[in-house]
């Protein structure tokens, strides 16, 4: 069994859906492969549904116009995908769904209430609609398939909008359901139900998670995530023109790479698959012959040492220093605590062993708030001169050089620094955890494009790693 997932951009129009159905027929169904297929809502639909809900909540009557547009979009796609003599059947399928959607949004309009629970109910229609239309279209083309609302099998708590899965219940009901239903299942991504039977969702982008949950529960041989790019690349191709697709990465590398650059897969969604050591491959709907990037637990023959170079375009850096910090315990805890209190996320931390200064990278434009938070926390120490003024630097970027095999390979950081030095790019801060999976460098934002290209050339050129 393979579990396939097609995201919103793969089902952006009737033509795209048609293309996906052809991929399914040619590559799987004709070859008698056992698959289950998860779909996202049609492109942009989840956002639109949220907008409709919010407009209704604000008592803006134009929510109805927006809703009508959504309804038309779905009819339009469904009609294009099916012959005219099936249009009645399509209306029979979709009308009750749209009636329900109209009722719930009207309810929001009347009572001016849009709880996360109600919003989940509204957005769940995106996947229910896309999958209803796709499964009907496939049936009309003679494919023996069935629609499955994943809410029947994926059970969560009632943290609406981002519900947590009850894996014990979920795994058991998936196994049971698939044991009884042998036909090809067309499964709604993103949608779940609480243990009390209310509709919930798994958080934005949750369809990958659905695929991973199904794959893990069914012990799938492979989970295929079909997206709109050639898998995971060595760098962002918009910034590095020589970037190329990676044949494979480890789970950890995928996490590091997607944390920064191209978000082809949202790391936490891989967890169920990771725990069961199920392989994931990222494929491209627009280039189905591309072999894909495999995400594996371990790589047997990893030829590439560095797997990618990614970046965060803009960050701010905060420096706290002073003689009073040396050998004193609790300073870092208070420092991080002060920022946590203000919900400021810390991206990178460095402290040299002299303990004389600590450097923190934080999201852009939060420099001044952070400075204030830290100065409040260390008022006394600053008054006594043990800690100096907190320095903030803006307009910086972080570059991360990622690869699990850097751990066993001396000389990589040498290459990294040498190439940047030759390119006259100043490095402002450096961090490398002892996992040695990621070397992170803070540089001036102006240097970013040049630094990425220089580094990519130095450590990432294809000839360095020939075939893999
Ligand atoms: N449709 C949902 C979203 O846009 C889930 C998904 O596409 O993965 O977030
Ligand atoms: Mg989406």
Coordinates of C-alpha atoms and ligand atoms in Angstrom, one line a residue:
X1 CA 0.0 0.0 0.0
X2 CA 1.1 3.5 -0.9
X3 CA -0.4 6.7 0.5
X4 CA -0.4 9.6 -1.9
X5 CA -1.2 13.2 -1.2
X6 CA -1.9 16.0 -3.6
X7 CA -1.8 19.5 -2.3
X8 CA -3.9 22.5 -3.3
X9 CA -1.7 23.6 -6.2
X10 CA -2.0 20.1 -7.7
X11 CA -5.7 20.7 -7.8
X12 CA -5.8 24.3 -8.8
X13 CA -8.2 23.9 -11.7
X14 CA -10.2 21.4 -13.6
X15 CA -7.2 20.9 -16.0
X16 CA -4.9 20.1 -13.0
X17 CA -7.3 17.7 -11.5
X18 CA -7.6 16.0 -14.9
X19 CA -3.8 15.7 -15.0
X20 CA -3.7 14.2 -11.5
X21 CA -6.4 11.7 -12.4
X22 CA -4.2 10.7 -15.4
X23 CA -1.2 10.3 -13.1
X24 CA -3.2 8.0 -10.9
X25 CA -4.5 5.9 -13.8
X26 CA -1.2 5.5 -15.6
X27 CA 1.1 5.1 -12.8
X28 CA -0.9 3.2 -10.2
X29 CA -4.3 2.0 -11.2
X30 CA -3.3 0.4 -14.5
X31 CA -0.4 -1.2 -12.7
X32 CA -2.7 -2.6 -10.1
X33 CA -0.9 -0.9 -7.2
X34 CA -2.8 -0.5 -4.0
X35 CA -3.1 3.1 -3.1
X36 CA -5.0 5.6 -0.9
X37 CA -5.1 9.2 -2.1
X38 CA -5.4 12.2 0.1
X39 CA -6.4 15.5 -1.4
X40 CA -6.3 19.1 -0.1
X41 CA -9.0 21.6 -0.9
X42 CA -8.8 23.2 -4.3
X43 CA -6.2 25.9 -4.4
X44 CA -7.1 29.0 -2.4
X45 CA -10.4 27.5 -1.1
X46 CA -9.4 27.2 2.5
X47 CA -8.4 30.8 2.7
X48 CA -11.6 31.8 0.9
X49 CA -13.7 29.8 3.4
X50 CA -12.0 31.6 6.3
X51 CA -12.7 34.9 4.6
X52 CA -16.4 34.0 4.1
X53 CA -16.7 33.0 7.8
X54 CA -15.1 36.3 8.9
X55 CA -17.2 38.4 6.7
X56 CA -20.4 36.8 8.0
X57 CA -19.1 37.2 11.5
X58 CA -18.6 41.0 10.8
X59 CA -22.2 41.1 9.5
X60 CA -21.0 42.0 6.1
X61 CA -23.7 40.8 3.6
X62 CA -21.1 40.5 0.9
X63 CA -20.1 37.2 2.5
X64 CA -22.9 35.8 0.3
X65 CA -21.2 37.1 -2.9
X66 CA -17.9 35.5 -1.9
X67 CA -19.7 32.2 -1.0
X68 CA -21.4 32.2 -4.4
X69 CA -18.1 32.6 -6.1
X70 CA -16.8 29.6 -4.2
X71 CA -19.9 27.6 -5.1
X72 CA -19.4 28.5 -8.8
X73 CA -15.8 27.6 -8.7
X74 CA -16.6 24.1 -7.6
X75 CA -19.5 23.6 -10.0
X76 CA -17.4 24.9 -12.8
X77 CA -14.6 22.5 -12.1
X78 CA -17.0 19.5 -11.6
X79 CA -18.8 20.3 -14.8
X80 CA -15.6 20.7 -16.8
X81 CA -14.4 17.3 -15.5
X82 CA -17.5 15.4 -16.4
X83 CA -19.7 14.9 -19.5
X84 CA -23.0 16.9 -19.7
X85 CA -25.2 13.9 -19.0
X86 CA -23.5 13.6 -15.5
X87 CA -24.2 17.2 -14.6
X88 CA -27.4 16.4 -12.9
X89 CA -25.7 13.8 -10.7
X90 CA -23.1 16.4 -9.8
X91 CA -25.7 18.9 -8.7
X92 CA -27.4 16.1 -6.6
X93 CA -24.0 15.6 -4.9
X94 CA -23.0 19.2 -4.3
X95 CA -26.3 20.9 -3.6
X96 CA -26.8 19.5 -0.1
X97 CA -23.2 20.4 0.8
X98 CA -23.7 24.0 -0.4
X99 CA -27.0 24.2 1.4
X100 CA -25.3 23.1 4.6
X101 CA -22.5 25.6 4.1
X102 CA -25.0 28.4 3.4
X103 CA -26.8 27.5 6.6
X104 CA -23.8 27.5 8.8
X105 CA -22.5 30.8 7.4
X106 CA -25.9 32.3 7.8
X107 CA -25.9 31.1 11.4
X108 CA -22.6 32.9 11.9
X109 CA -24.1 36.0 10.4
X110 CA -27.2 35.9 12.6
X111 CA -25.6 35.1 15.9
X112 CA -22.3 36.9 15.3
X113 CA -20.3 34.0 16.6
X114 CA -17.3 32.4 14.9
X115 CA -15.6 30.2 17.4
X116 CA -12.6 28.0 16.3
X117 CA -15.1 25.1 16.3
X118 CA -17.5 26.8 13.9
X119 CA -14.6 27.9 11.7
X120 CA -13.3 24.3 11.5
X121 CA -16.8 23.2 10.5
X122 CA -16.7 25.8 7.7
X123 CA -13.2 25.1 6.4
X124 CA -13.7 21.4 6.4
X125 CA -16.0 21.9 3.4
X126 CA -12.9 22.7 1.3
X127 CA -11.6 19.1 1.4
X128 CA -15.0 17.5 1.5
X129 CA -15.9 19.3 -1.8
X130 CA -12.6 18.6 -3.6
X131 CA -12.7 14.9 -2.6
X132 CA -16.4 14.5 -3.4
X133 CA -15.8 16.0 -6.9
X134 CA -12.7 14.1 -7.6
X135 CA -14.1 10.7 -6.5
X136 CA -17.2 11.2 -8.5
X137 CA -15.2 12.2 -11.5
X138 CA -13.0 9.1 -11.2
X139 CA -16.1 6.9 -10.8
X140 CA -17.5 8.4 -14.0
X141 CA -14.3 7.4 -15.7
X142 CA -14.8 3.8 -14.6
X143 CA -12.5 3.8 -11.6
X144 CA -13.7 1.8 -8.7
X145 CA -13.1 4.3 -5.9
X146 CA -14.8 5.6 -2.8
X147 CA -15.0 9.0 -1.0
X148 CA -13.7 8.8 2.6
X149 CA -14.2 11.7 5.0
X150 CA -11.2 11.3 7.2
X151 CA -13.2 12.5 10.1
X152 CA -14.6 9.0 10.2
X153 CA -11.2 7.6 11.2
X154 CA -9.0 10.5 12.5
X155 CA -9.9 11.3 16.1
X156 CA -8.7 14.3 17.9
X157 CA -9.1 16.4 21.1
X158 CA -11.2 19.5 20.9
X159 CA -8.4 22.0 20.3
X160 CA -10.2 23.3 17.2
X161 CA -8.1 24.8 14.5
X162 CA -5.1 22.7 15.5
X163 CA -6.4 19.6 17.1
X164 CA -4.1 16.9 18.5
X165 CA -4.6 13.4 17.2
X166 CA -5.5 10.5 19.5
X167 CA -3.3 8.0 17.8
X168 CA -4.5 5.0 19.7
X169 CA -8.1 5.5 18.6
X170 CA -7.1 6.8 15.2
X171 CA -4.8 4.0 14.3
X172 CA -7.3 1.3 15.3
X173 CA -10.1 2.9 13.3
X174 CA -8.0 3.4 10.2
X175 CA -6.9 -0.3 10.3
X176 CA -10.5 -1.4 10.8
X177 CA -11.9 0.9 8.1
X178 CA -9.3 -0.1 5.5
X179 CA -9.8 -3.7 6.4
X180 CA -13.4 -3.5 5.4
X181 CA -13.1 -1.1 2.5
X182 CA -10.9 -2.5 -0.2
X183 CA -11.7 0.0 -2.9
X184 CA -9.4 2.9 -3.7
X185 CA -10.1 5.5 -1.1
X186 CA -10.2 9.2 -1.9
X187 CA -9.5 10.8 1.5
X188 CA -10.1 14.3 2.7
X189 CA -6.9 15.8 4.0
X190 CA -6.8 18.2 7.0
X191 CA -10.2 17.1 8.4
X192 CA -10.8 15.1 11.6
X193 CA -13.4 14.8 14.2
X194 CA -13.2 15.0 18.0
X195 CA -13.9 12.0 20.1
X196 CA -17.3 13.6 20.6
X197 CA -17.9 13.6 16.9
X198 CA -17.5 17.3 16.2
X199 CA -15.6 18.4 13.1
X200 CA -12.1 19.6 13.7
X201 CA -9.0 20.3 11.6
X202 CA -5.4 19.4 11.9
X203 CA -4.0 22.9 11.4
X204 CA -3.1 24.8 8.2
X205 CA -1.3 22.6 5.7
X206 CA -2.7 19.6 7.6
X207 CA -3.2 17.3 4.6
X208 CA 0.4 16.2 4.7
X209 CA -0.2 15.2 8.3
X210 CA -3.3 13.2 7.2
X211 CA -1.1 11.3 4.7
X212 CA 1.5 10.6 7.3
X213 CA -1.1 9.4 9.8
X214 CA -2.7 7.1 7.3
X215 CA 0.7 5.8 6.0
X216 CA 1.9 5.0 9.5
X217 CA -1.4 3.3 10.6
X218 CA -1.5 1.2 7.5
X219 CA 2.2 0.4 7.5
X220 CA 2.5 1.8 4.0
X221 CA 5.5 1.0 2.0
X222 CA 5.8 4.6 0.9
X223 CA 4.1 8.0 1.4
X224 CA 4.2 10.2 -1.7
X225 CA 3.7 13.9 -1.2
X226 CA 2.9 15.4 -4.6
X227 CA 3.6 19.1 -4.7
X228 CA 4.5 21.7 -7.4
X229 CA 8.3 21.7 -7.3
X230 CA 11.0 19.2 -7.9
X231 CA 11.2 18.0 -4.3
X232 CA 13.7 19.4 -1.9
X233 CA 16.4 21.6 -3.5
X234 CA 19.9 22.4 -2.3
X235 CA 18.9 26.1 -2.1
X236 CA 16.1 28.4 -3.0
X237 CA 16.3 28.5 -6.8
X238 CA 15.1 32.1 -6.8
X239 CA 18.3 33.0 -5.0
X240 CA 20.8 30.5 -6.2
X241 CA 20.7 29.7 -9.8
X242 CA 22.7 26.5 -9.6
X243 CA 20.4 25.0 -7.0
X244 CA 19.5 21.4 -7.8
X245 CA 17.1 18.8 -6.6
X246 CA 18.3 16.3 -4.0
X247 CA 17.8 12.6 -4.6
X248 CA 17.4 12.0 -0.8
X249 CA 17.7 13.5 2.6
X250 CA 17.3 12.2 6.1
X251 CA 14.3 13.2 8.2
X252 CA 16.6 15.4 10.3
X253 CA 18.0 17.2 7.3
X254 CA 14.5 17.7 5.9
X255 CA 13.5 19.3 9.2
X256 CA 16.5 21.6 9.1
X257 CA 16.0 22.5 5.5
X258 CA 12.3 23.1 5.7
X259 CA 12.8 25.2 8.8
X260 CA 14.5 27.7 6.7
X261 CA 13.9 27.7 3.0
X262 CA 11.4 25.9 0.8
X263 CA 8.5 24.7 2.8
X264 CA 7.8 21.6 0.8
X265 CA 6.8 19.7 3.9
X266 CA 6.0 20.9 7.3
X267 CA 8.3 18.9 9.6
X268 CA 5.9 17.9 12.5
X269 CA 3.7 16.2 9.9
X270 CA 6.4 13.7 9.2
X271 CA 6.4 12.4 12.8
X272 CA 4.0 9.4 12.5
X273 CA 5.9 8.2 9.4
X274 CA 9.3 8.8 11.1
X275 CA 8.3 6.7 14.1
X276 CA 7.4 3.8 11.9
X277 CA 10.4 4.4 9.6
X278 CA 8.2 4.8 6.6
X279 CA 9.8 6.5 3.6
X280 CA 8.4 9.7 2.3
X281 CA 9.0 10.9 -1.2
X282 CA 8.3 14.4 -2.5
X283 CA 7.1 14.4 -6.1
X284 CA 6.1 17.0 -8.6
X285 CA 2.7 17.0 -10.2
X286 CA 4.0 19.3 -12.9
X287 CA 6.9 17.0 -13.7
X288 CA 5.7 13.5 -12.8
X289 CA 8.9 11.9 -14.3
X290 CA 11.1 13.6 -11.7
X291 CA 12.1 10.7 -9.5
X292 CA 11.5 12.7 -6.3
X293 CA 13.3 13.5 -3.2
X294 CA 13.3 10.7 -0.7
X295 CA 13.1 11.4 3.0
X296 CA 14.7 8.5 4.8
X297 CA 15.5 7.6 8.3
X298 CA 19.1 6.8 7.3
X299 CA 20.9 7.0 4.1
X300 CA 22.9 4.0 3.1
X301 CA 25.1 5.6 0.5
X302 CA 25.0 9.3 1.1
X303 CA 27.4 10.9 -1.3
X304 CA 26.5 14.4 -0.4
X305 CA 28.1 15.8 2.7
X306 CA 26.3 19.1 2.6
X307 CA 22.7 18.8 1.6
X308 CA 21.6 22.3 1.3
X309 CA 22.0 25.9 2.1
X310 CA 19.1 27.8 3.3
X311 CA 18.5 31.2 4.8
X312 CA 16.2 33.4 6.8
X313 CA 16.2 36.6 5.0
X314 CA 15.7 39.0 7.8
X315 CA 16.5 38.8 11.5
X316 CA 17.7 41.1 14.2
X317 CA 20.6 40.4 16.6
X318 CA 20.7 41.2 20.2
X319 CA 23.9 41.3 22.2
X320 CA 24.1 41.3 26.0
X321 CA 27.5 41.6 27.5
X322 CA 29.3 42.5 30.7
X323 CA 31.9 41.3 33.2
X324 CA 29.1 40.5 35.6
X325 CA 27.9 37.6 33.5
X326 CA 31.0 35.5 33.8
X327 CA 30.6 32.4 36.0
X328 CA 27.2 33.6 37.2
X329 CA 24.4 31.0 36.9
X330 CA 20.9 31.8 35.8
X331 CA 21.8 34.7 33.5
X332 CA 20.9 32.8 30.3
X333 CA 17.7 31.5 31.9
X334 CA 16.6 35.0 32.9
X335 CA 17.5 36.3 29.5
X336 CA 15.5 33.7 27.6
X337 CA 12.7 34.0 30.1
X338 CA 12.4 37.7 29.6
X339 CA 12.0 37.2 25.9
X340 CA 9.6 34.3 26.3
X341 CA 7.4 36.5 28.5
X342 CA 6.9 38.8 25.5
X343 CA 6.4 35.8 23.1
X344 CA 9.6 36.6 21.2
X345 CA 10.9 33.6 19.4
X346 CA 14.6 33.0 19.5
X347 CA 16.1 31.8 16.3
X348 CA 19.8 31.4 17.2
X349 CA 21.9 31.7 20.4
X350 CA 25.6 31.9 20.8
X351 CA 27.7 32.3 23.9
X352 CA 31.5 32.1 23.8
X353 CA 33.1 30.1 26.6
X354 CA 34.4 33.4 28.1
X355 CA 30.8 33.9 29.0
X356 CA 31.3 37.5 28.6
X357 CA 28.5 38.0 26.0
X358 CA 25.4 36.3 24.7
X359 CA 24.1 36.8 21.3
X360 CA 20.5 36.1 20.2
X361 CA 18.9 36.2 16.8
X362 CA 15.2 37.1 16.8
X363 CA 12.6 37.9 14.2
X364 CA 13.0 41.3 12.5
X365 CA 11.6 44.5 14.0
X366 CA 11.5 43.0 17.5
X367 CA 14.8 44.4 18.5
X368 CA 13.6 47.4 20.5
X369 CA 10.9 45.4 22.4
X370 CA 13.4 42.8 23.2
X371 CA 16.0 45.3 24.3
X372 CA 13.4 46.8 26.7
X373 CA 12.4 43.4 28.0
X374 CA 16.0 42.5 28.7
X375 CA 16.7 45.9 30.3
X376 CA 13.7 45.5 32.6
X377 CA 14.9 42.1 33.7
X378 CA 18.5 43.1 34.4
X379 CA 17.8 46.6 35.8
X380 CA 19.8 45.9 38.9
X381 CA 22.8 44.4 37.2
X382 CA 22.8 47.2 34.7
X383 CA 22.6 49.8 37.4
X384 CA 25.6 48.1 39.1
X385 CA 27.5 48.1 35.9
X386 CA 27.7 44.3 35.7
X387 CA 25.9 44.2 32.4
X388 CA 26.4 46.9 29.7
X389 CA 23.9 48.4 27.4
X390 CA 21.9 45.9 25.3
X391 CA 22.9 46.2 21.6
X392 CA 20.5 45.7 18.8
X393 CA 21.5 45.2 15.1
X394 CA 18.9 45.1 12.4
X395 CA 18.9 44.1 8.7
X396 CA 20.8 40.9 9.1
X397 CA 20.2 37.4 7.6
X398 CA 21.0 33.9 8.7
X399 CA 22.5 31.3 6.4
X400 CA 22.4 27.6 7.4
X401 CA 24.6 25.0 5.9
X402 CA 22.9 21.7 6.5
X403 CA 23.9 18.0 6.3
X404 CA 24.1 15.1 8.6
X405 CA 27.4 13.8 7.2
X406 CA 29.1 17.0 8.2
X407 CA 29.3 15.3 11.6
X408 CA 32.0 12.9 10.4
X409 CA 33.7 15.1 8.0
X410 CA 36.4 17.6 9.0
X411 CA 37.0 20.6 6.9
X412 CA 33.5 21.6 6.0
X413 CA 33.4 24.7 8.2
X414 CA 36.9 25.5 6.9
X415 CA 35.5 25.5 3.4
X416 CA 32.6 27.6 4.4
X417 CA 34.6 30.3 6.1
X418 CA 37.3 30.3 3.5
X419 CA 34.8 30.9 0.7
X420 CA 33.0 33.6 2.5
X421 CA 36.4 35.2 3.4
X422 CA 37.4 35.2 -0.2
X423 CA 34.1 36.8 -1.2
X424 CA 34.8 39.5 1.4
X425 CA 31.6 38.6 3.3
X426 CA 31.8 39.5 6.9
X427 CA 30.4 37.0 9.4
X428 CA 28.8 38.6 12.4
X429 CA 27.9 35.5 14.5
X430 CA 28.2 31.7 14.2
X431 CA 26.4 28.8 15.7
X432 CA 26.8 25.1 15.4
X433 CA 25.1 22.7 17.7
X434 CA 27.0 19.6 18.7
X435 CA 24.8 17.6 16.4
X436 CA 26.9 19.2 13.7
X437 CA 24.0 19.0 11.4
X438 CA 23.7 22.7 10.9
X439 CA 26.2 25.5 10.8
X440 CA 24.4 28.8 11.0
X441 CA 26.0 32.1 10.2
X442 CA 24.7 35.6 10.7
X443 CA 25.6 38.1 8.0
X444 CA 24.5 41.5 6.6
X445 CA 21.3 41.3 4.6
X446 CA 23.0 43.0 1.7
X447 CA 25.5 40.2 1.5
X448 CA 22.8 37.4 1.4
X449 CA 22.5 36.7 -2.3
X450 CA 26.3 36.8 -2.8
X451 CA 26.9 34.6 0.3
X452 CA 24.4 32.0 -0.8
X453 CA 25.8 31.7 -4.2
X454 CA 29.4 31.7 -3.0
X455 CA 28.7 29.0 -0.5
X456 CA 26.7 26.9 -2.9
X457 CA 29.5 27.0 -5.3
X458 CA 32.1 26.1 -2.6
X459 CA 30.4 23.2 -0.9
X460 CA 27.5 22.2 -3.1
X461 CA 28.6 21.9 -6.6
X462 CA 27.5 18.7 -8.3
X463 CA 31.0 17.6 -9.2
X464 CA 31.8 17.5 -5.5
X465 CA 29.1 14.9 -5.1
X466 CA 28.7 13.5 -8.5
X467 CA 26.1 10.7 -8.6
X468 CA 24.2 9.9 -5.5
Ligands
LIG1 N1 -6.5 23.0 2.9 C1 -5.8 23.1 4.1 C2 -4.9 24.4 4.1 O1 -4.9 25.1 3.1 C3 -4.9 21.9 4.3 C4 -3.9 21.6 3.3 O2 -3.9 22.2 2.2 O3 -2.9 20.9 3.6 O4 -4.3 24.6 5.0
LIG2 MG1 -3.2 24.1 1.2

